[in-house]
Amino acid sequence: TPNVVDRGAAVLAESARAIKAAVDLPLQVQCEPPRDHGWFQRLRDAGADSLGMHLEAATQAVREKIMPGKATVSVDRYMDAFASAVPVFGRGQVNTYILAGLGDSAADILALAERLIALGVYPFVVPFVPISGTPLENHAPPSADFMKSVLAPLGRMLREANMKSTDIRAGCGRCGACSSLSAYEQ
Ligand code: SF4
C-alpha cells in the first residue's frame, strides 16, 4: 500500500488508464479502502472493470494476530467502503479475498460472507498455503474437510444470491485458480 490517504488508488487509476490505452483487456484493481470514496468512480472512469479490497481474515482478532498493520483498517471500515464501491462497479464486481485456515472458524467466515453478499460483494474464500521462508511457513494449511465445510455452504449462498464467478468481469474471483469455490457454485 503506497500511502494511507488514497491507499494506492491514484497510482492504480493512472496504471489502469495507461493499460487500457494500450490494450483492451478486462482489468481489476486492488487496494485498501481509500479515505475519499470518490476514488471508486475515478478508478472506474480510468478503466477498471472490477475492484478487489481484501479483508484477508474474517474476525478482527485473527486479523490483528496475522497482519497487525493492515488490521488497523477495521472490518467495519471495509464494509463502509464496499457499500460505496458496489454502486459504482456493480453487484458482484467488487470482491474480497478471505484466507481460510488462519484461525477463523467456518461459522466466522460464513457469517462475514453473508454480510458481504448482502452488500453485493463477492467473498473469494481461498485456503491458506504456507510458503517456505515466510513467517507462516510452519502454519498448517486448512484440511480438505474444513474447506468443504466453508465452500459448500458458501457456494449455495452465492447460487441463491445469483452471484457467480463467471459474471465477474476481471480479477481473482473470475480467475479462481487459488480456490475451488467456483466448483461449489454449480
Ligand atoms: S492465480 Fe488467480 S485467483 Fe490466484 S491470486 Fe492470481 S488472479 Fe487471483
PDB file of C-alpha atoms and ligand atoms in Angstrom:
ATOM      1  CA  THR A   1       0.000   0.000   0.000  1.00  0.00           C
ATOM      2  CA  PRO A   2       1.741   3.164  -1.201  1.00  0.00           C
ATOM      3  CA  ASN A   3       0.185   5.534   1.380  1.00  0.00           C
ATOM      4  CA  VAL A   4      -2.587   5.744   3.971  1.00  0.00           C
ATOM      5  CA  VAL A   5      -4.565   8.516   2.258  1.00  0.00           C
ATOM      6  CA  ASP A   6      -5.641   7.078  -1.091  1.00  0.00           C
ATOM      7  CA  ARG A   7      -4.290   3.584  -0.282  1.00  0.00           C
ATOM      8  CA  GLY A   8      -2.826   3.288  -3.750  1.00  0.00           C
ATOM      9  CA  ALA A   9      -5.908   4.328  -5.696  1.00  0.00           C
ATOM     10  CA  ALA A  10      -4.155   7.181  -7.526  1.00  0.00           C
ATOM     11  CA  VAL A  11      -1.364   5.028  -8.932  1.00  0.00           C
ATOM     12  CA  LEU A  12      -3.921   2.331  -9.811  1.00  0.00           C
ATOM     13  CA  ALA A  13      -6.063   4.832 -11.718  1.00  0.00           C
ATOM     14  CA  GLU A  14      -3.034   6.057 -13.622  1.00  0.00           C
ATOM     15  CA  SER A  15      -1.989   2.480 -14.354  1.00  0.00           C
ATOM     16  CA  ALA A  16      -5.477   1.393 -15.430  1.00  0.00           C
ATOM     17  CA  ARG A  17      -5.718   4.324 -17.838  1.00  0.00           C
ATOM     18  CA  ALA A  18      -2.318   3.511 -19.356  1.00  0.00           C
ATOM     19  CA  ILE A  19      -3.103  -0.199 -19.707  1.00  0.00           C
ATOM     20  CA  LYS A  20      -6.497   0.436 -21.306  1.00  0.00           C
ATOM     21  CA  ALA A  21      -4.883   2.886 -23.753  1.00  0.00           C
ATOM     22  CA  ALA A  22      -2.530   0.112 -24.865  1.00  0.00           C
ATOM     23  CA  VAL A  23      -4.766  -2.965 -24.787  1.00  0.00           C
ATOM     24  CA  ASP A  24      -8.465  -3.651 -24.327  1.00  0.00           C
ATOM     25  CA  LEU A  25      -8.359  -6.294 -21.605  1.00  0.00           C
ATOM     26  CA  PRO A  26     -10.717  -6.653 -18.629  1.00  0.00           C
ATOM     27  CA  LEU A  27      -8.936  -5.229 -15.615  1.00  0.00           C
ATOM     28  CA  GLN A  28      -9.245  -5.476 -11.847  1.00  0.00           C
ATOM     29  CA  VAL A  29      -7.610  -3.019  -9.447  1.00  0.00           C
ATOM     30  CA  GLN A  30      -6.911  -3.955  -5.833  1.00  0.00           C
ATOM     31  CA  CYS A  31      -6.385  -1.559  -2.947  1.00  0.00           C
ATOM     32  CA  GLU A  32      -7.343  -0.919   0.658  1.00  0.00           C
ATOM     33  CA  PRO A  33     -10.270   1.418   1.384  1.00  0.00           C
ATOM     34  CA  PRO A  34      -9.212   4.963   0.415  1.00  0.00           C
ATOM     35  CA  ARG A  35     -10.251   7.831   2.699  1.00  0.00           C
ATOM     36  CA  ASP A  36     -12.108   9.517  -0.155  1.00  0.00           C
ATOM     37  CA  HIS A  37     -14.655   7.107  -1.646  1.00  0.00           C
ATOM     38  CA  GLY A  38     -14.725   9.299  -4.746  1.00  0.00           C
ATOM     39  CA  TRP A  39     -11.728   7.217  -5.811  1.00  0.00           C
ATOM     40  CA  PHE A  40     -14.063   4.349  -6.722  1.00  0.00           C
ATOM     41  CA  GLN A  41     -15.667   6.379  -9.524  1.00  0.00           C
ATOM     42  CA  ARG A  42     -12.263   7.690 -10.595  1.00  0.00           C
ATOM     43  CA  LEU A  43     -10.938   4.121 -10.814  1.00  0.00           C
ATOM     44  CA  ARG A  44     -13.984   3.031 -12.810  1.00  0.00           C
ATOM     45  CA  ASP A  45     -13.611   6.042 -15.132  1.00  0.00           C
ATOM     46  CA  ALA A  46      -9.941   5.144 -15.587  1.00  0.00           C
ATOM     47  CA  GLY A  47     -11.000   1.778 -16.992  1.00  0.00           C
ATOM     48  CA  ALA A  48     -11.064  -0.580 -14.016  1.00  0.00           C
ATOM     49  CA  ASP A  49     -13.729  -3.233 -14.639  1.00  0.00           C
ATOM     50  CA  SER A  50     -13.748  -4.654 -11.128  1.00  0.00           C
ATOM     51  CA  LEU A  51     -12.323  -3.886  -7.704  1.00  0.00           C
ATOM     52  CA  GLY A  52     -10.685  -6.008  -5.014  1.00  0.00           C
ATOM     53  CA  MET A  53     -10.384  -4.816  -1.417  1.00  0.00           C
ATOM     54  CA  HIS A  54      -9.096  -7.688   0.641  1.00  0.00           C
ATOM     55  CA  LEU A  55     -10.069  -8.378   4.235  1.00  0.00           C
ATOM     56  CA  GLU A  56      -7.716 -11.424   4.305  1.00  0.00           C
ATOM     57  CA  ALA A  57      -9.307 -12.825   7.500  1.00  0.00           C
ATOM     58  CA  ALA A  58     -12.840 -12.694   8.870  1.00  0.00           C
ATOM     59  CA  THR A  59     -12.503 -11.689  12.501  1.00  0.00           C
ATOM     60  CA  GLN A  60     -10.676  -8.717  13.956  1.00  0.00           C
ATOM     61  CA  ALA A  61      -8.819 -10.974  16.434  1.00  0.00           C
ATOM     62  CA  VAL A  62      -7.296 -13.095  13.652  1.00  0.00           C
ATOM     63  CA  ARG A  63      -6.602 -10.033  11.511  1.00  0.00           C
ATOM     64  CA  GLU A  64      -4.718  -8.379  14.406  1.00  0.00           C
ATOM     65  CA  LYS A  65      -2.700 -11.531  15.062  1.00  0.00           C
ATOM     66  CA  ILE A  66      -1.775 -12.302  11.461  1.00  0.00           C
ATOM     67  CA  MET A  67      -1.480  -8.795   9.982  1.00  0.00           C
ATOM     68  CA  PRO A  68      -1.377  -6.145  12.712  1.00  0.00           C
ATOM     69  CA  GLY A  69      -0.662  -3.343  10.241  1.00  0.00           C
ATOM     70  CA  LYS A  70      -3.496  -3.997   7.847  1.00  0.00           C
ATOM     71  CA  ALA A  71      -5.822  -4.808  10.761  1.00  0.00           C
ATOM     72  CA  THR A  72      -5.719  -1.119  11.743  1.00  0.00           C
ATOM     73  CA  VAL A  73      -8.208  -0.768   8.882  1.00  0.00           C
ATOM     74  CA  SER A  74     -11.199  -2.400  10.568  1.00  0.00           C
ATOM     75  CA  VAL A  75     -13.755  -4.771   9.056  1.00  0.00           C
ATOM     76  CA  ASP A  76     -16.365  -2.034   9.561  1.00  0.00           C
ATOM     77  CA  ARG A  77     -14.221   0.399   7.579  1.00  0.00           C
ATOM     78  CA  TYR A  78     -14.095  -2.156   4.754  1.00  0.00           C
ATOM     79  CA  MET A  79     -17.866  -2.594   4.944  1.00  0.00           C
ATOM     80  CA  ASP A  80     -18.382   1.171   4.534  1.00  0.00           C
ATOM     81  CA  ALA A  81     -16.043   1.171   1.542  1.00  0.00           C
ATOM     82  CA  PHE A  82     -17.812  -1.827  -0.024  1.00  0.00           C
ATOM     83  CA  ALA A  83     -21.159  -0.059   0.338  1.00  0.00           C
ATOM     84  CA  SER A  84     -19.738   2.890  -1.630  1.00  0.00           C
ATOM     85  CA  ALA A  85     -17.916   0.811  -4.231  1.00  0.00           C
ATOM     86  CA  VAL A  86     -20.670  -1.631  -5.234  1.00  0.00           C
ATOM     87  CA  PRO A  87     -22.980   1.034  -6.776  1.00  0.00           C
ATOM     88  CA  VAL A  88     -20.011   2.200  -8.901  1.00  0.00           C
ATOM     89  CA  PHE A  89     -18.690  -1.176 -10.093  1.00  0.00           C
ATOM     90  CA  GLY A  90     -21.906  -3.154  -9.887  1.00  0.00           C
ATOM     91  CA  ARG A  91     -23.181  -6.042  -7.810  1.00  0.00           C
ATOM     92  CA  GLY A  92     -20.678  -8.893  -7.796  1.00  0.00           C
ATOM     93  CA  GLN A  93     -17.937  -6.770  -9.401  1.00  0.00           C
ATOM     94  CA  VAL A  94     -16.321  -5.942  -6.059  1.00  0.00           C
ATOM     95  CA  ASN A  95     -14.630  -8.808  -4.284  1.00  0.00           C
ATOM     96  CA  THR A  96     -12.632  -9.520  -1.184  1.00  0.00           C
ATOM     97  CA  TYR A  97     -10.030 -12.195  -0.564  1.00  0.00           C
ATOM     98  CA  ILE A  98     -10.531 -14.220   2.619  1.00  0.00           C
ATOM     99  CA  LEU A  99      -7.899 -16.778   3.598  1.00  0.00           C
ATOM    100  CA  ALA A 100      -9.340 -19.800   5.385  1.00  0.00           C
ATOM    101  CA  GLY A 101      -7.057 -21.625   7.810  1.00  0.00           C
ATOM    102  CA  LEU A 102      -5.599 -18.660   9.700  1.00  0.00           C
ATOM    103  CA  GLY A 103      -7.765 -19.172  12.792  1.00  0.00           C
ATOM    104  CA  ASP A 104     -11.292 -18.096  11.808  1.00  0.00           C
ATOM    105  CA  SER A 105     -13.958 -20.762  12.283  1.00  0.00           C
ATOM    106  CA  ALA A 106     -16.145 -21.824   9.355  1.00  0.00           C
ATOM    107  CA  ALA A 107     -19.039 -20.054  11.086  1.00  0.00           C
ATOM    108  CA  ASP A 108     -16.978 -16.822  11.335  1.00  0.00           C
ATOM    109  CA  ILE A 109     -16.189 -16.908   7.632  1.00  0.00           C
ATOM    110  CA  LEU A 110     -19.739 -17.765   6.592  1.00  0.00           C
ATOM    111  CA  ALA A 111     -21.245 -15.048   8.813  1.00  0.00           C
ATOM    112  CA  LEU A 112     -18.995 -12.458   7.191  1.00  0.00           C
ATOM    113  CA  ALA A 113     -19.708 -13.873   3.729  1.00  0.00           C
ATOM    114  CA  GLU A 114     -23.417 -13.472   4.342  1.00  0.00           C
ATOM    115  CA  ARG A 115     -22.954  -9.768   5.150  1.00  0.00           C
ATOM    116  CA  LEU A 116     -20.712  -9.305   2.112  1.00  0.00           C
ATOM    117  CA  ILE A 117     -23.124 -10.988  -0.297  1.00  0.00           C
ATOM    118  CA  ALA A 118     -25.967  -8.836   1.070  1.00  0.00           C
ATOM    119  CA  LEU A 119     -23.856  -5.787   0.166  1.00  0.00           C
ATOM    120  CA  GLY A 120     -23.196  -7.161  -3.336  1.00  0.00           C
ATOM    121  CA  VAL A 121     -19.580  -8.150  -2.619  1.00  0.00           C
ATOM    122  CA  TYR A 122     -18.213 -11.494  -3.833  1.00  0.00           C
ATOM    123  CA  PRO A 123     -16.341 -13.218  -0.954  1.00  0.00           C
ATOM    124  CA  PHE A 124     -13.448 -15.067  -2.568  1.00  0.00           C
ATOM    125  CA  VAL A 125     -12.516 -17.633   0.084  1.00  0.00           C
ATOM    126  CA  VAL A 126      -9.245 -19.450  -0.538  1.00  0.00           C
ATOM    127  CA  PRO A 127      -7.214 -21.914   1.531  1.00  0.00           C
ATOM    128  CA  PHE A 128      -4.128 -20.512   3.238  1.00  0.00           C
ATOM    129  CA  VAL A 129      -0.992 -22.054   1.708  1.00  0.00           C
ATOM    130  CA  PRO A 130       2.266 -21.880   3.727  1.00  0.00           C
ATOM    131  CA  ILE A 131       5.244 -20.620   1.766  1.00  0.00           C
ATOM    132  CA  SER A 132       8.771 -21.563   2.837  1.00  0.00           C
ATOM    133  CA  GLY A 133      10.922 -18.683   4.013  1.00  0.00           C
ATOM    134  CA  THR A 134       7.952 -16.688   5.323  1.00  0.00           C
ATOM    135  CA  PRO A 135       6.897 -16.239   8.992  1.00  0.00           C
ATOM    136  CA  LEU A 136       3.966 -18.632   8.487  1.00  0.00           C
ATOM    137  CA  GLU A 137       5.971 -21.368   6.773  1.00  0.00           C
ATOM    138  CA  ASN A 138       5.136 -23.773   9.627  1.00  0.00           C
ATOM    139  CA  HIS A 139       1.466 -22.798   9.909  1.00  0.00           C
ATOM    140  CA  ALA A 140      -0.574 -25.798   8.745  1.00  0.00           C
ATOM    141  CA  PRO A 141      -2.889 -25.299   5.776  1.00  0.00           C
ATOM    142  CA  PRO A 142      -6.593 -25.996   6.359  1.00  0.00           C
ATOM    143  CA  SER A 143      -7.813 -29.559   5.833  1.00  0.00           C
ATOM    144  CA  ALA A 144      -9.920 -30.503   2.832  1.00  0.00           C
ATOM    145  CA  ASP A 145     -12.817 -31.183   5.209  1.00  0.00           C
ATOM    146  CA  PHE A 146     -12.558 -27.694   6.694  1.00  0.00           C
ATOM    147  CA  MET A 147     -12.512 -26.114   3.229  1.00  0.00           C
ATOM    148  CA  LYS A 148     -15.548 -28.153   2.224  1.00  0.00           C
ATOM    149  CA  SER A 149     -17.373 -27.024   5.377  1.00  0.00           C
ATOM    150  CA  VAL A 150     -16.870 -23.433   4.226  1.00  0.00           C
ATOM    151  CA  LEU A 151     -17.078 -23.652   0.443  1.00  0.00           C
ATOM    152  CA  ALA A 152     -20.146 -25.915   0.158  1.00  0.00           C
ATOM    153  CA  PRO A 153     -22.480 -23.586   2.107  1.00  0.00           C
ATOM    154  CA  LEU A 154     -20.807 -20.534   0.577  1.00  0.00           C
ATOM    155  CA  GLY A 155     -21.404 -21.911  -2.916  1.00  0.00           C
ATOM    156  CA  ARG A 156     -25.068 -22.374  -2.004  1.00  0.00           C
ATOM    157  CA  MET A 157     -25.296 -18.809  -0.678  1.00  0.00           C
ATOM    158  CA  LEU A 158     -23.762 -17.464  -3.893  1.00  0.00           C
ATOM    159  CA  ARG A 159     -26.118 -19.549  -6.032  1.00  0.00           C
ATOM    160  CA  GLU A 160     -29.143 -18.307  -4.112  1.00  0.00           C
ATOM    161  CA  ALA A 161     -27.912 -14.719  -4.482  1.00  0.00           C
ATOM    162  CA  ASN A 162     -27.290 -15.318  -8.204  1.00  0.00           C
ATOM    163  CA  MET A 163     -23.736 -14.063  -7.758  1.00  0.00           C
ATOM    164  CA  LYS A 164     -21.440 -16.183  -9.897  1.00  0.00           C
ATOM    165  CA  SER A 165     -17.720 -16.044 -10.537  1.00  0.00           C
ATOM    166  CA  THR A 166     -18.399 -16.361 -14.275  1.00  0.00           C
ATOM    167  CA  ASP A 167     -20.211 -12.993 -14.169  1.00  0.00           C
ATOM    168  CA  ILE A 168     -17.192 -11.201 -12.666  1.00  0.00           C
ATOM    169  CA  ARG A 169     -15.530  -9.125 -15.383  1.00  0.00           C
ATOM    170  CA  ALA A 170     -11.936  -9.494 -14.114  1.00  0.00           C
ATOM    171  CA  GLY A 171      -9.806 -10.415 -11.121  1.00  0.00           C
ATOM    172  CA  CYS A 172      -9.331 -13.189  -8.615  1.00  0.00           C
ATOM    173  CA  GLY A 173     -12.958 -14.327  -8.357  1.00  0.00           C
ATOM    174  CA  ARG A 174     -13.095 -14.654 -12.137  1.00  0.00           C
ATOM    175  CA  CYS A 175      -9.704 -16.403 -12.352  1.00  0.00           C
ATOM    176  CA  GLY A 176     -10.490 -18.743  -9.494  1.00  0.00           C
ATOM    177  CA  ALA A 177      -7.145 -20.544  -9.625  1.00  0.00           C
ATOM    178  CA  CYS A 178      -6.492 -20.125  -5.896  1.00  0.00           C
ATOM    179  CA  SER A 179      -9.751 -21.721  -4.711  1.00  0.00           C
ATOM    180  CA  SER A 180     -12.220 -24.401  -5.733  1.00  0.00           C
ATOM    181  CA  LEU A 181     -15.104 -22.092  -4.752  1.00  0.00           C
ATOM    182  CA  SER A 182     -16.445 -21.791  -8.308  1.00  0.00           C
ATOM    183  CA  ALA A 183     -16.978 -25.583  -8.400  1.00  0.00           C
ATOM    184  CA  TYR A 184     -19.432 -25.196  -5.491  1.00  0.00           C
ATOM    185  CA  GLU A 185     -21.437 -22.536  -7.351  1.00  0.00           C
ATOM    186  CA  GLN A 186     -22.630 -25.135  -9.892  1.00  0.00           C
TER     187      GLN A 186
HETATM  188  S1  SF4 B   1      -3.935 -17.015  -9.517  1.00  0.00           S
HETATM  189 FE1  SF4 B   1      -5.955 -16.065  -9.943  1.00  0.00          FE
HETATM  190  S2  SF4 B   1      -7.107 -16.241  -8.026  1.00  0.00           S
HETATM  191 FE2  SF4 B   1      -4.963 -16.576  -7.526  1.00  0.00          FE
HETATM  192  S3  SF4 B   1      -4.125 -14.555  -6.925  1.00  0.00           S
HETATM  193 FE3  SF4 B   1      -3.723 -14.788  -9.139  1.00  0.00          FE
HETATM  194  S4  SF4 B   1      -5.526 -13.849 -10.173  1.00  0.00           S
HETATM  195 FE4  SF4 B   1      -6.092 -14.213  -8.003  1.00  0.00          FE
END
